[in-house]
Amino acid sequence: MNGLITCEHVDFGYENHDAVIDVTMEILPGDYLCIVGENGSGKSTLMKGILGLLKPTAGTMTVSEELRRTGIGYLPQQTAAQKDFPATVYEVVQSGCLSRRGLRPFYTKAEKELTLECMEKLGITPLRKHCYRELSGGQQQRVLIARALCATSQLLLLDEPITGLDPSAIQEVYGILRKLNREEGVTILMVSHDISNVVNQVNKILHLQQRVLFYGSAGEYKASDIGKRFLGGEEE
Amino acid sequence: MSIIAEMLSYPFLVRAFVGGIFVSLCASLLGVSLVLKRYSMIGDGLSHVSFGALSIAVALGWSPLAVSIPVVVLAAFFLLRITENGKLKSDAAIAMISASALAIGIIITSLTTGMTTDVSSYMFGSILAMSPWDVRLSLILSVIVLGLFVFCYHKLFAVTFDESFARATGVRVDFYHGMIAILTAVTIVLGMRMMGAMLISSLIIFPALTSMRVFKSFRGVILSSGAVSVICFTIGMVMSYTCSTPAGASVVVVNLICFLLFAAWQAVGRIRG
């Protein structure tokens, strides 16, 4: 099976400082991978590299033909400005179709149908005319996931998807992601701090501290020394 | 209606009306994007820079527009850059630049010509300021702004709502920021002569804020802002003519009243809802 994205000894960085060094990993179709690490460990830099916003300073990164055509469904961290943004759920989800459009100024019928379909998948059809800023945190994440799905159903890339959510909304988001991964076959890559929850959700972990400290299945991670240390508390 | 007909019998008022409506329309549309991206202060900063540039032009006897437009466009890029980098606290940086530009403008003016009517009308606006050339320029500006908002509407939405997502899906975010910066700069230079350096930023901020009280969709806010802006401008002009109040200040006060009405509408909606 060919990987969607393959990194071989890749460095990423800004100007003369490499924030990420020597990453070798492969994202296979159907993977549910989480990148963990402390603040400043280079998680966001690696994310930008995978998105193609940064060029590798060393090594090679290969993106599969399929993925290059559809692009990546990206879910960035929410910004403060979005919290009171006047936009309907439909408008936000539809903006995910943008990458399919090139220079055409308006959306086609097929794209409008895709928008409706993605909203249906995330169970937000009844909210379509609601204002984004009036939704709960969990609902907002549903909207943003639907938007990312409009861009592609191949690979979703989520940057700290649970930041600022309350516990029930966190479980809601994990539930959605698990369902998308298992039932729809969507490959998911996320960056998260929430290690204690994440190990029970995903099937692969990449622990980053400028270099790769651990890369393997979630089960192995729990058993490893670094995993035990990072998971902390009760294991000692 | 008869008052408007009477007003339109003066050529300078026709120019003020036509030019002003175009400028307020542009300002309100660009304003939606600026306000939502939390760049409202940029409008204020640019108007002060524009005042500084204008005083230098007047002192040197150069054409005011030929000097101000390039200077303000440069300032717009600079302000956007510092806002994005976040190295200096951007609100403080903008306040600093505004005050400096204003101070330089005032010193140059007092050293050379003294506070002529020209410069003081740039501070608080003059209804006589619109020349036929200004009207033509504001028409061209409106065509470009409307074209941008019609043909690039969805991209503008994406850039305004979520820059990172737009960037990741291949939208040229910097190009749209640049366009908005240039168009805002030109709008401010054109509008400043009628509205005044102190008041022009209200044309950018008020319609967007007013519309955001009531409308819940981006499309709704955009359309409403354009309409609110043009209507408030017209009422303001009529008020200025009938009550002999300064044009710029009248338009701002009408905008304020409109904002309060929309805010009341929102409050009533909440109580009922």
Coordinates of C-alpha atoms in Angstrom, one line a residue, chain B residues 9-208:
Chain B
S9 CA -29.0 72.1 -8.7
Y10 CA -25.6 73.0 -7.3
P11 CA -22.8 71.3 -9.3
F12 CA -20.5 71.1 -6.3
L13 CA -23.2 69.3 -4.4
V14 CA -23.8 66.9 -7.2
R15 CA -20.1 66.0 -7.1
A16 CA -20.2 65.7 -3.4
F17 CA -23.2 63.4 -3.6
V18 CA -21.9 61.2 -6.4
G19 CA -18.3 61.0 -5.1
G20 CA -19.4 60.5 -1.5
I21 CA -21.8 57.7 -2.3
F22 CA -19.1 55.8 -4.2
V23 CA -16.6 56.3 -1.5
S24 CA -19.0 55.3 1.3
L25 CA -19.9 52.2 -0.6
C26 CA -16.3 51.2 -1.0
A27 CA -15.5 52.0 2.6
S28 CA -18.3 50.0 3.9
L29 CA -17.5 46.9 1.9
L30 CA -13.8 47.0 2.7
G31 CA -14.8 47.8 6.3
V32 CA -16.6 44.4 6.7
S33 CA -13.4 42.6 6.0
L34 CA -11.3 45.0 8.1
V35 CA -13.6 45.0 11.1
L36 CA -13.9 41.2 11.1
K37 CA -10.2 40.7 10.9
R38 CA -9.8 43.1 13.8
Y39 CA -8.0 45.6 11.7
S40 CA -10.3 48.5 12.3
M41 CA -7.6 50.7 13.7
I42 CA -5.8 50.5 10.4
G43 CA -8.4 52.8 8.9
D44 CA -7.8 55.4 11.6
G45 CA -4.1 55.1 11.3
L46 CA -4.1 55.6 7.5
S47 CA -6.3 58.7 7.7
H48 CA -3.7 60.3 9.9
V49 CA -0.9 59.3 7.7
S50 CA -2.8 60.7 4.8
F51 CA -3.1 64.0 6.6
G52 CA 0.6 64.1 7.2
A53 CA 1.3 63.3 3.5
L54 CA -1.2 66.0 2.4
S55 CA 0.4 68.7 4.5
I56 CA 3.8 67.9 3.0
A57 CA 2.3 68.0 -0.5
V58 CA 0.6 71.4 0.2
A59 CA 3.8 72.8 1.7
L60 CA 5.8 71.7 -1.4
G61 CA 3.1 72.9 -3.8
W62 CA 2.7 69.4 -5.2
S63 CA -0.6 67.7 -6.2
P64 CA -2.1 66.4 -3.0
L65 CA -3.5 63.2 -4.5
A66 CA -0.3 62.3 -6.3
V67 CA 1.6 62.5 -3.0
S68 CA -0.9 61.0 -0.6
I69 CA -2.0 57.9 -2.5
P70 CA 1.4 56.3 -2.8
V71 CA 2.4 57.3 0.7
V72 CA -0.8 55.9 2.2
V73 CA -0.6 52.7 0.2
L74 CA 2.9 52.1 1.6
A75 CA 1.6 52.9 5.1
A76 CA -1.2 50.4 4.6
F77 CA 1.2 47.6 3.7
F78 CA 3.4 48.5 6.6
L79 CA 0.5 48.6 9.1
L80 CA -0.8 45.2 7.8
R81 CA 2.6 43.8 8.2
I82 CA 3.1 44.9 11.8
T83 CA -0.4 43.7 12.7
E84 CA 0.3 40.2 11.2
N85 CA 3.8 39.9 12.7
G86 CA 2.6 40.8 16.2
K87 CA 6.1 41.9 17.2
L88 CA 5.1 45.3 18.4
K89 CA 1.7 45.4 20.1
S90 CA -0.1 46.4 16.9
D91 CA -2.8 48.7 18.4
A92 CA -0.1 50.6 20.3
A93 CA 2.1 50.7 17.1
I94 CA -0.8 52.1 15.1
A95 CA -1.6 54.7 17.7
M96 CA 2.0 55.8 17.7
I97 CA 2.2 56.0 13.9
S98 CA -1.1 58.0 13.7
A99 CA 0.0 60.6 16.3
S100 CA 3.5 60.9 14.7
A101 CA 2.1 61.5 11.2
L102 CA -0.4 64.0 12.5
A103 CA 2.4 65.8 14.5
I104 CA 4.7 66.0 11.5
G105 CA 1.8 67.3 9.3
I106 CA 1.0 70.0 11.8
I107 CA 4.6 71.2 12.3
I108 CA 5.2 71.3 8.5
T109 CA 2.0 73.3 8.0
S110 CA 2.7 75.8 10.7
L111 CA 6.3 76.3 9.5
T112 CA 5.3 77.0 5.9
T113 CA 1.8 78.2 5.0
G114 CA 0.3 78.4 8.4
M115 CA -3.1 76.7 9.0
T116 CA -4.7 77.5 5.7
T117 CA -8.3 76.7 5.0
D118 CA -7.0 73.9 2.8
V119 CA -5.4 72.0 5.6
S120 CA -8.1 72.6 8.2
S121 CA -10.7 71.4 5.7
Y122 CA -8.6 68.2 5.4
M123 CA -8.9 67.8 9.2
F124 CA -12.6 68.1 9.4
G125 CA -13.7 67.8 5.8
S126 CA -15.3 70.1 3.3
I127 CA -18.2 69.6 1.1
L128 CA -16.4 71.7 -1.6
A129 CA -13.5 69.3 -1.7
M130 CA -14.7 66.9 -4.4
S131 CA -13.3 68.0 -7.7
P132 CA -14.5 66.4 -11.0
W133 CA -11.3 64.4 -11.1
D134 CA -12.0 63.0 -7.6
V135 CA -15.4 61.9 -8.7
R136 CA -13.9 60.1 -11.7
L137 CA -11.4 58.4 -9.4
S138 CA -14.0 57.4 -6.9
L139 CA -16.1 55.8 -9.7
I140 CA -13.1 53.8 -10.9
L141 CA -12.4 52.8 -7.3
S142 CA -16.0 51.6 -6.8
V143 CA -15.9 49.5 -10.0
I144 CA -12.7 47.8 -8.8
V145 CA -14.1 47.2 -5.2
L146 CA -17.4 45.9 -6.5
G147 CA -15.7 43.7 -9.0
L148 CA -13.5 42.3 -6.2
F149 CA -16.5 41.6 -4.0
V150 CA -18.6 40.0 -6.7
F151 CA -16.0 37.9 -8.5
C152 CA -13.8 37.0 -5.5
Y153 CA -16.6 36.9 -2.9
H154 CA -16.0 33.3 -1.8
K155 CA -12.3 33.7 -1.6
L156 CA -12.7 36.9 0.4
F157 CA -15.0 35.1 2.8
A158 CA -12.4 32.3 3.2
V159 CA -9.6 34.8 3.8
T160 CA -11.6 36.8 6.2
F161 CA -13.1 33.9 8.2
D162 CA -10.0 31.6 8.4
E163 CA -6.7 32.7 7.0
S164 CA -4.9 29.4 7.8
F165 CA -7.5 27.3 6.1
A166 CA -7.6 29.5 3.1
R167 CA -3.8 29.4 2.8
A168 CA -3.8 25.6 3.1
T169 CA -6.4 25.3 0.3
G170 CA -4.2 27.3 -2.0
V171 CA -5.9 30.7 -1.8
R172 CA -3.3 33.5 -2.3
V173 CA -4.0 35.1 1.0
D174 CA -1.3 37.8 0.7
F175 CA -2.7 38.9 -2.6
Y176 CA -6.1 39.5 -1.1
H177 CA -4.7 41.3 1.9
G178 CA -2.7 43.4 -0.5
M179 CA -5.7 44.3 -2.6
I180 CA -7.7 45.2 0.5
A181 CA -4.8 47.4 1.8
I182 CA -4.4 49.3 -1.5
L183 CA -8.1 49.8 -2.0
T184 CA -8.6 50.9 1.6
A185 CA -5.7 53.4 1.2
V186 CA -7.2 54.9 -1.9
T187 CA -10.7 55.0 -0.3
I188 CA -9.3 56.9 2.6
V189 CA -7.4 59.4 0.6
L190 CA -10.4 60.2 -1.6
G191 CA -12.9 60.2 1.3
M192 CA -10.8 62.2 3.7
R193 CA -11.1 65.4 1.8
M194 CA -14.8 65.4 2.2
M195 CA -15.2 63.6 5.6
G196 CA -12.0 64.9 7.2
A197 CA -9.0 63.1 8.5
M198 CA -10.5 62.8 11.9
L199 CA -13.8 61.3 10.7
I200 CA -13.2 59.2 7.7
S201 CA -12.5 56.0 9.6
S202 CA -16.1 56.0 10.8
L203 CA -17.2 55.3 7.2
I204 CA -15.2 52.1 7.3
I205 CA -16.2 50.9 10.8
F206 CA -19.8 52.0 11.4
P207 CA -21.7 50.2 8.6
A208 CA -20.0 46.9 9.3

